[in-house]
Amino acid sequence: MFDVAVFGSLFLTLFVIMDPPGITPIFIALTGGRPARVQKRMAFQAVCVAGGVITVFGLLGHQILNYLHVSVPALMIAGGLLLLLIALDLLTGKTDEPKQTKDVNVALVPLGMPLLAGPGAIVSVILAVQKADSAAMQVSVWTAILAIHVVLWLVMRYSLLIIRVIKDGGVVLVTRLAGMMLSAIAVQQIINGVTQVIQGS
């Protein structure tokens, strides 16, 4: 009642797309300046939000997109634009202003969605659920989804140890680096979406 190949394939795909190691500096940058207890809670909330979004789209993805008349490339471009706005804030230092970040739960947006539960992850899950035509494959798909979210939570939860080592100056440096990486991810996502639109026309 378990297909190892299906589990491994989807887990590796989601690992590359959701990028647990890569989310670490972004998580540190977006949650910097908050008490450790709050940061731990935000790590858990981000994973719960991502898991909820992925689950909903895994079960009802095609129906939702068809109802809204939204194509997958449009979803990718919109997610890329949103990430680009966040990246610009990180690069320009706007996230250093307390009123702009500390009153906002970044665990929901942008961490939970679209950073973790982005268009790439959503599309991968929709396709994997569609292709799973047996009980064993379905179990494998949903186990892989659960496993990657556990990995994401562990990585963000223990990334707080890094903050104790790099101190405030290091957090500022990581914030700028995270902004650069996030802007590159955003632009690539937009390019992928535009490419799919051109290929489909």
Coordinates of N, CA and C in Angstrom, one line a residue:
M1 N 0.8 -1.2 0.0 CA 0.0 0.0 0.0 C 0.9 1.3 0.0
F2 N 2.1 1.1 -0.5 CA 3.0 2.3 -0.6 C 3.9 2.2 -1.8
D3 N 3.9 3.3 -2.6 CA 4.8 3.3 -3.8 C 6.0 4.2 -3.5
V4 N 7.1 3.5 -3.3 CA 8.4 4.3 -3.0 C 8.8 5.2 -4.1
A5 N 8.6 4.8 -5.3 CA 9.1 5.6 -6.5 C 8.2 6.9 -6.6
V6 N 6.9 6.7 -6.4 CA 6.1 7.9 -6.4 C 6.4 8.9 -5.3
F7 N 6.6 8.3 -4.1 CA 7.0 9.1 -2.9 C 8.3 9.9 -3.2
G8 N 9.3 9.1 -3.6 CA 10.6 9.7 -3.8 C 10.6 10.8 -4.9
S9 N 9.9 10.5 -6.0 CA 9.8 11.5 -7.1 C 9.2 12.8 -6.6
L10 N 8.0 12.7 -6.0 CA 7.3 13.9 -5.6 C 8.1 14.6 -4.4
F11 N 8.7 13.9 -3.5 CA 9.4 14.5 -2.4 C 10.6 15.3 -3.0
L12 N 11.3 14.7 -3.9 CA 12.5 15.4 -4.4 C 12.1 16.6 -5.2
T13 N 11.0 16.5 -6.0 CA 10.5 17.6 -6.8 C 10.1 18.8 -5.8
L14 N 9.3 18.5 -4.8 CA 8.9 19.5 -3.8 C 10.1 20.1 -3.1
F15 N 11.1 19.2 -2.8 CA 12.3 19.7 -2.1 C 13.0 20.7 -2.9
V16 N 13.2 20.5 -4.2 CA 13.8 21.4 -5.1 C 13.0 22.7 -5.2
I17 N 11.7 22.6 -5.4 CA 10.8 23.8 -5.6 C 10.7 24.6 -4.3
M18 N 10.4 23.9 -3.2 CA 10.2 24.6 -1.9 C 11.5 25.0 -1.2
D19 N 12.6 24.3 -1.6 CA 13.9 24.6 -1.2 C 14.1 24.9 0.3
P20 N 14.0 23.9 1.2 CA 14.2 24.2 2.6 C 15.5 24.9 3.0
P21 N 16.7 24.5 2.4 CA 17.9 25.3 2.7 C 17.8 26.7 2.3
G22 N 17.2 27.0 1.1 CA 17.1 28.3 0.6 C 16.2 29.2 1.3
I23 N 15.2 28.6 2.0 CA 14.2 29.4 2.7 C 14.7 29.9 4.0
T24 N 15.8 29.3 4.5 CA 16.4 29.7 5.8 C 16.8 31.2 5.9
P25 N 17.6 31.7 5.0 CA 18.0 33.1 5.1 C 16.8 34.0 4.9
I26 N 15.8 33.6 4.1 CA 14.6 34.5 3.9 C 13.8 34.5 5.2
F27 N 13.7 33.3 5.8 CA 12.9 33.2 7.1 C 13.6 34.1 8.2
I28 N 14.9 34.0 8.2 CA 15.6 34.8 9.2 C 15.4 36.3 8.9
A29 N 15.5 36.7 7.7 CA 15.4 38.1 7.3 C 14.0 38.6 7.6
L30 N 12.9 37.8 7.3 CA 11.6 38.3 7.5 C 11.1 38.3 9.0
T31 N 11.7 37.4 9.8 CA 11.3 37.3 11.2 C 12.3 38.0 12.2
G32 N 13.4 38.6 11.6 CA 14.4 39.2 12.5 C 13.8 40.3 13.4
G33 N 14.3 40.4 14.6 CA 13.9 41.4 15.5 C 12.7 40.9 16.4
R34 N 12.2 39.8 16.2 CA 11.1 39.2 17.0 C 11.7 38.3 18.1
P35 N 11.0 38.1 19.2 CA 11.4 37.2 20.2 C 11.5 35.7 19.7
A36 N 12.4 34.9 20.2 CA 12.6 33.5 19.7 C 11.3 32.8 19.7
R37 N 10.5 33.0 20.8 CA 9.2 32.3 20.9 C 8.3 32.6 19.8
V38 N 8.2 33.9 19.4 CA 7.4 34.3 18.3 C 7.9 33.7 16.9
Q39 N 9.2 33.7 16.8 CA 9.8 33.1 15.5 C 9.5 31.7 15.4
K40 N 9.5 30.9 16.5 CA 9.2 29.5 16.5 C 7.8 29.3 16.1
R41 N 6.9 30.1 16.6 CA 5.5 30.0 16.3 C 5.2 30.3 14.8
M42 N 6.0 31.3 14.3 CA 5.8 31.7 12.9 C 6.3 30.6 12.0
A43 N 7.3 29.9 12.4 CA 7.8 28.8 11.6 C 6.7 27.8 11.4
F44 N 6.1 27.5 12.6 CA 5.0 26.5 12.6 C 3.8 27.0 11.7
Q45 N 3.4 28.2 11.9 CA 2.3 28.8 11.2 C 2.6 28.8 9.7
A46 N 3.8 29.1 9.3 CA 4.1 29.2 7.9 C 3.9 27.8 7.2
V47 N 4.4 26.8 7.9 CA 4.3 25.4 7.4 C 2.8 25.0 7.4
C48 N 2.0 25.4 8.4 CA 0.6 25.0 8.4 C -0.1 25.7 7.3
V49 N 0.2 27.0 7.0 CA -0.5 27.7 5.9 C -0.1 27.0 4.6
A50 N 1.2 26.8 4.4 CA 1.6 26.1 3.2 C 1.0 24.8 3.0
G51 N 0.9 24.0 4.1 CA 0.3 22.7 4.0 C -1.2 22.8 3.7
G52 N -1.9 23.8 4.3 CA -3.3 23.9 4.0 C -3.5 24.3 2.5
V53 N -2.7 25.2 2.0 CA -2.9 25.6 0.6 C -2.6 24.5 -0.3
I54 N -1.5 23.8 -0.1 CA -1.1 22.6 -0.9 C -2.2 21.6 -0.9
T55 N -2.8 21.3 0.3 CA -3.8 20.3 0.4 C -5.1 20.7 -0.4
V56 N -5.5 21.9 -0.2 CA -6.7 22.4 -0.9 C -6.5 22.3 -2.4
F57 N -5.4 22.7 -2.9 CA -5.1 22.6 -4.4 C -4.9 21.2 -4.8
G58 N -4.4 20.4 -4.0 CA -4.2 18.9 -4.3 C -5.5 18.3 -4.5
L59 N -6.5 18.7 -3.7 CA -7.8 18.0 -3.8 C -8.7 18.7 -4.8
L60 N -8.6 20.1 -4.9 CA -9.6 20.8 -5.7 C -8.9 21.7 -6.7
G61 N -7.6 21.5 -7.0 CA -6.9 22.5 -7.8 C -7.5 22.8 -9.2
H62 N -7.8 21.8 -9.9 CA -8.3 22.0 -11.3 C -9.7 22.7 -11.2
Q63 N -10.5 22.3 -10.3 CA -11.8 22.9 -10.2 C -11.7 24.4 -9.8
I64 N -10.8 24.7 -8.9 CA -10.6 26.1 -8.5 C -10.1 27.0 -9.7
L65 N -9.1 26.5 -10.4 CA -8.5 27.3 -11.5 C -9.5 27.4 -12.6
N66 N -10.3 26.3 -12.9 CA -11.3 26.4 -14.0 C -12.4 27.4 -13.6
Y67 N -12.8 27.3 -12.3 CA -13.9 28.2 -11.9 C -13.5 29.7 -12.0
L68 N -12.2 30.0 -11.6 CA -11.7 31.3 -11.7 C -11.2 31.7 -13.1
H69 N -11.2 30.8 -14.0 CA -10.7 31.0 -15.4 C -9.3 31.5 -15.3
V70 N -8.5 30.9 -14.5 CA -7.1 31.2 -14.3 C -6.2 30.1 -14.8
S71 N -5.2 30.4 -15.6 CA -4.3 29.4 -16.2 C -3.1 29.2 -15.2
V72 N -2.4 28.1 -15.3 CA -1.3 27.8 -14.5 C -0.2 28.9 -14.8
P73 N 0.1 29.3 -16.0 CA 1.1 30.3 -16.3 C 0.8 31.6 -15.6
A74 N -0.5 32.0 -15.6 CA -1.0 33.2 -15.0 C -0.7 33.2 -13.5
L75 N -0.9 32.0 -12.9 CA -0.6 31.8 -11.5 C 0.8 32.0 -11.2
M76 N 1.7 31.5 -12.1 CA 3.1 31.6 -11.9 C 3.6 33.1 -12.0
I77 N 3.1 33.8 -13.0 CA 3.5 35.2 -13.2 C 3.0 36.0 -12.0
A78 N 1.8 35.8 -11.5 CA 1.3 36.6 -10.4 C 2.1 36.3 -9.1
G79 N 2.5 35.0 -8.9 CA 3.3 34.7 -7.7 C 4.7 35.3 -7.9
G80 N 5.2 35.4 -9.1 CA 6.5 36.0 -9.3 C 6.5 37.5 -9.0
L81 N 5.5 38.2 -9.5 CA 5.4 39.6 -9.2 C 5.3 39.9 -7.7
L82 N 4.5 39.1 -7.0 CA 4.4 39.3 -5.6 C 5.7 39.1 -4.9
L83 N 6.4 38.0 -5.2 CA 7.7 37.8 -4.6 C 8.7 38.9 -5.0
L84 N 8.6 39.5 -6.2 CA 9.5 40.5 -6.5 C 9.3 41.8 -5.7
L85 N 8.1 42.1 -5.3 CA 7.8 43.2 -4.5 C 8.4 43.0 -3.1
I86 N 8.3 41.8 -2.6 CA 8.9 41.4 -1.3 C 10.4 41.5 -1.3
A87 N 11.0 41.0 -2.4 CA 12.4 41.1 -2.6 C 12.9 42.5 -2.6
L88 N 12.2 43.4 -3.2 CA 12.6 44.8 -3.3 C 12.6 45.4 -1.9
D89 N 11.6 45.1 -1.1 CA 11.6 45.5 0.3 C 12.8 45.1 1.1
L90 N 13.2 43.8 0.9 CA 14.4 43.3 1.6 C 15.6 44.0 1.1
L91 N 15.8 44.2 -0.2 CA 17.0 44.9 -0.7 C 17.1 46.3 -0.3
T92 N 16.0 47.0 -0.2 CA 16.0 48.5 0.2 C 16.0 48.7 1.7
G93 N 15.9 47.6 2.5 CA 15.9 47.8 3.9 C 14.6 48.2 4.5
K94 N 13.5 48.2 3.8 CA 12.2 48.6 4.4 C 11.8 47.6 5.5
T95 N 12.3 46.4 5.4 CA 11.9 45.4 6.5 C 12.5 45.8 7.8
D96 N 13.4 46.7 7.8 CA 14.0 47.1 9.1 C 13.1 48.0 9.9
E97 N 12.0 48.6 9.3 CA 11.1 49.5 10.0 C 10.1 48.7 10.8
P98 N 10.1 48.8 12.1 CA 9.3 48.0 13.0 C 7.8 48.0 12.6
K99 N 7.2 49.1 12.2 CA 5.8 49.1 12.0 C 5.4 48.4 10.7
Q100 N 6.4 48.2 9.8 CA 6.1 47.5 8.6 C 6.1 46.0 8.7
T101 N 6.9 45.5 9.7 CA 7.0 44.0 9.8 C 6.5 43.5 11.1
K102 N 6.6 44.1 12.2 CA 6.3 43.5 13.5 C 4.8 43.5 13.7
D103 N 4.1 44.3 13.0 CA 2.6 44.2 13.1 C 2.0 43.3 12.1
V104 N 2.8 42.7 11.2 CA 2.3 41.9 10.2 C 2.8 40.5 10.4
N105 N 1.9 39.5 10.2 CA 2.3 38.1 10.4 C 2.9 37.6 9.0
V106 N 4.2 37.7 8.9 CA 4.8 37.2 7.6 C 4.8 35.7 7.5
A107 N 4.3 35.0 8.5 CA 4.2 33.6 8.4 C 3.1 33.2 7.4
L108 N 2.1 34.1 7.2 CA 1.0 33.9 6.3 C 1.4 34.3 4.9
V109 N 1.8 35.5 4.7 CA 2.3 36.1 3.4 C 3.5 36.9 3.8
P110 N 4.7 36.6 3.2 CA 4.9 35.8 2.0 C 5.4 34.4 2.4
L111 N 5.7 34.0 3.6 CA 6.3 32.7 3.9 C 5.4 31.6 3.5
G112 N 4.2 31.5 4.1 CA 3.3 30.4 3.9 C 3.0 30.3 2.4
M113 N 2.6 31.5 1.8 CA 2.3 31.6 0.4 C 2.7 33.0 0.0
P114 N 3.4 33.2 -1.1 CA 3.8 32.2 -2.1 C 5.2 31.6 -2.0
L115 N 5.9 31.9 -0.9 CA 7.3 31.3 -0.9 C 7.3 29.8 -0.8
L116 N 6.5 29.3 0.2 CA 6.5 27.8 0.3 C 5.5 27.2 -0.6
A117 N 4.2 27.6 -0.4 CA 3.2 27.1 -1.3 C 3.0 28.0 -2.5
G118 N 4.1 28.0 -3.4 CA 4.1 28.8 -4.6 C 3.5 28.1 -5.7
P119 N 3.4 28.7 -6.9 CA 2.8 28.1 -8.1 C 3.5 26.8 -8.5
G120 N 4.8 26.8 -8.4 CA 5.5 25.6 -8.7 C 5.1 24.4 -7.9
A121 N 5.0 24.6 -6.6 CA 4.6 23.5 -5.7 C 3.2 23.1 -5.9
I122 N 2.3 24.1 -6.1 CA 0.9 23.8 -6.3 C 0.7 23.0 -7.6
V123 N 1.3 23.4 -8.7 CA 1.1 22.7 -9.9 C 1.7 21.3 -9.8
S124 N 2.8 21.1 -9.2 CA 3.4 19.8 -9.0 C 2.5 18.8 -8.2
V125 N 1.8 19.4 -7.2 CA 0.9 18.6 -6.4 C -0.3 18.2 -7.2
I126 N -0.9 19.2 -7.9 CA -2.1 19.0 -8.7 C -1.8 17.8 -9.7
L127 N -0.7 17.9 -10.4 CA -0.3 16.9 -11.4 C -0.1 15.5 -10.7
A128 N 0.6 15.5 -9.6 CA 0.9 14.2 -8.9 C -0.4 13.6 -8.4
V129 N -1.3 14.3 -7.9 CA -2.6 13.8 -7.4 C -3.4 13.2 -8.6
Q130 N -3.4 13.9 -9.7 CA -4.1 13.5 -10.9 C -3.5 12.2 -11.4
K131 N -2.2 12.0 -11.4 CA -1.6 10.8 -11.9 C -1.7 9.6 -11.0
A132 N -2.0 9.9 -9.7 CA -2.1 8.8 -8.7 C -3.4 8.0 -8.9
D133 N -3.4 6.9 -9.7 CA -4.6 6.2 -10.0 C -4.8 5.0 -9.1
S134 N -4.1 4.9 -8.0 CA -4.3 3.7 -7.1 C -4.2 4.2 -5.7
A135 N -4.7 3.4 -4.8 CA -4.7 3.8 -3.4 C -3.2 3.9 -2.9
A136 N -2.4 3.0 -3.3 CA -1.0 3.0 -2.9 C -0.3 4.3 -3.4
M137 N -0.6 4.7 -4.6 CA 0.0 6.0 -5.2 C -0.5 7.2 -4.4
Q138 N -1.8 7.2 -4.1 CA -2.4 8.3 -3.4 C -1.7 8.4 -2.0
V139 N -1.6 7.3 -1.3 CA -0.9 7.3 0.0 C 0.5 7.9 -0.1
S140 N 1.2 7.4 -1.2 CA 2.6 7.9 -1.4 C 2.7 9.4 -1.6
V141 N 1.7 9.9 -2.4 CA 1.7 11.3 -2.8 C 1.5 12.2 -1.5
W142 N 0.5 11.8 -0.7 CA 0.2 12.6 0.5 C 1.2 12.4 1.6
T143 N 1.9 11.3 1.6 CA 3.0 11.1 2.6 C 4.2 12.0 2.2
A144 N 4.4 12.1 0.9 CA 5.5 12.9 0.4 C 5.2 14.4 0.8
I145 N 4.0 14.8 0.6 CA 3.6 16.2 0.9 C 3.8 16.4 2.4
L146 N 3.3 15.5 3.2 CA 3.5 15.6 4.7 C 5.0 15.7 5.0
A147 N 5.8 14.8 4.4 CA 7.2 14.7 4.8 C 8.0 16.0 4.4
I148 N 7.7 16.6 3.3 CA 8.4 17.8 2.9 C 8.0 19.0 3.9
H149 N 6.8 19.0 4.4 CA 6.4 20.0 5.3 C 7.0 19.9 6.7
V150 N 7.3 18.6 7.1 CA 8.0 18.3 8.3 C 9.4 18.8 8.2
V151 N 10.0 18.6 7.0 CA 11.4 19.0 6.8 C 11.5 20.6 6.8
L152 N 10.5 21.2 6.2 CA 10.5 22.7 6.2 C 10.4 23.2 7.6
W153 N 9.5 22.6 8.4 CA 9.4 23.1 9.8 C 10.7 22.9 10.6
L154 N 11.3 21.8 10.4 CA 12.5 21.5 11.2 C 13.6 22.5 10.8
V155 N 13.7 22.8 9.5 CA 14.8 23.7 9.0 C 14.5 25.1 9.5
M156 N 13.3 25.6 9.4 CA 13.0 27.0 9.9 C 13.1 27.0 11.4
R157 N 12.6 26.0 12.1 CA 12.6 26.0 13.6 C 14.0 26.1 14.1
Y158 N 15.0 25.3 13.5 CA 16.3 25.3 14.0 C 17.2 26.4 13.3
S159 N 16.7 27.1 12.4 CA 17.5 28.2 11.8 C 17.7 29.3 12.8
L160 N 16.8 29.3 13.8 CA 16.9 30.3 14.9 C 18.3 30.3 15.6
L161 N 18.9 29.1 15.6 CA 20.2 29.0 16.2 C 21.3 29.8 15.4
I162 N 21.0 30.0 14.1 CA 21.9 30.8 13.3 C 22.0 32.2 13.8
I163 N 20.8 32.7 14.2 CA 20.7 34.1 14.6 C 21.6 34.4 15.8
R164 N 21.6 33.4 16.7 CA 22.5 33.6 17.9 C 23.9 33.7 17.5
V165 N 24.3 33.2 16.4 CA 25.7 33.2 16.0 C 26.1 34.4 15.2
I166 N 25.2 34.8 14.2 CA 25.6 35.9 13.3 C 25.2 37.3 13.9
K167 N 24.4 37.3 14.9 CA 24.0 38.6 15.6 C 23.3 39.5 14.6
D168 N 23.0 40.8 15.1 CA 22.2 41.7 14.3 C 22.9 42.1 13.0
G169 N 24.2 42.3 13.0 CA 24.9 42.7 11.8 C 24.8 41.6 10.7
G170 N 24.9 40.4 11.1 CA 24.8 39.3 10.2 C 23.4 39.2 9.7
V171 N 22.4 39.5 10.5 CA 21.0 39.4 10.0 C 20.8 40.4 8.9
V172 N 21.3 41.6 9.0 CA 21.2 42.6 8.0 C 21.8 42.1 6.7
L173 N 23.0 41.5 6.8 CA 23.7 41.0 5.6 C 22.9 39.9 5.0
V174 N 22.3 39.0 5.8 CA 21.5 37.9 5.3 C 20.2 38.4 4.7
T175 N 19.7 39.5 5.2 CA 18.5 40.1 4.6 C 18.8 40.6 3.2
R176 N 19.9 41.3 3.0 CA 20.2 41.8 1.7 C 20.5 40.6 0.7
L177 N 21.2 39.6 1.2 CA 21.4 38.4 0.3 C 20.1 37.7 0.0
A178 N 19.2 37.6 1.0 CA 17.9 37.0 0.8 C 17.1 37.8 -0.2
G179 N 17.2 39.1 -0.2 CA 16.5 39.9 -1.2 C 17.0 39.7 -2.6
M180 N 18.3 39.5 -2.7 CA 18.9 39.2 -4.0 C 18.4 37.9 -4.6
M181 N 18.5 36.8 -3.7 CA 18.1 35.5 -4.1 C 16.6 35.5 -4.4
L182 N 15.8 36.2 -3.6 CA 14.3 36.2 -3.8 C 14.0 36.9 -5.1
S183 N 14.7 38.0 -5.4 CA 14.4 38.7 -6.7 C 14.7 37.8 -7.9
A184 N 15.8 37.0 -7.8 CA 16.2 36.1 -8.9 C 15.1 35.0 -9.0
I185 N 14.6 34.5 -7.9 CA 13.6 33.5 -7.9 C 12.3 34.0 -8.6
A186 N 12.0 35.3 -8.2 CA 10.8 35.9 -8.7 C 10.9 36.1 -10.2
V187 N 12.0 36.6 -10.7 CA 12.2 36.9 -12.1 C 12.1 35.6 -12.9
Q188 N 12.8 34.5 -12.3 CA 12.7 33.2 -13.0 C 11.3 32.7 -13.1
Q189 N 10.5 32.9 -12.0 CA 9.2 32.4 -12.0 C 8.3 33.2 -13.1
I190 N 8.6 34.5 -13.2 CA 7.8 35.2 -14.2 C 8.2 34.8 -15.6
I191 N 9.5 34.5 -15.8 CA 10.0 34.1 -17.1 C 9.4 32.7 -17.5
N192 N 9.3 31.8 -16.5 CA 8.7 30.5 -16.7 C 7.3 30.6 -17.1
G193 N 6.5 31.5 -16.4 CA 5.1 31.7 -16.8 C 4.9 32.3 -18.1
V194 N 5.7 33.3 -18.5 CA 5.7 33.9 -19.8 C 6.0 32.9 -20.9
T195 N 7.0 32.1 -20.6 CA 7.5 31.1 -21.6 C 6.3 30.1 -21.9
Q196 N 5.6 29.7 -20.8 CA 4.5 28.8 -21.0 C 3.4 29.4 -21.8
V197 N 3.2 30.7 -21.6 CA 2.1 31.4 -22.3 C 2.5 31.4 -23.8
I198 N 3.7 31.7 -24.1 CA 4.2 31.8 -25.5 C 4.1 30.4 -26.2
Q199 N 4.5 29.4 -25.4 CA 4.5 28.0 -26.0 C 3.0 27.6 -26.2
G200 N 2.1 28.0 -25.4 CA 0.7 27.6 -25.5 C -0.1 28.4 -26.5
S201 N 0.5 29.5 -27.0 CA -0.2 30.3 -28.0 C 0.0 29.9 -29.4

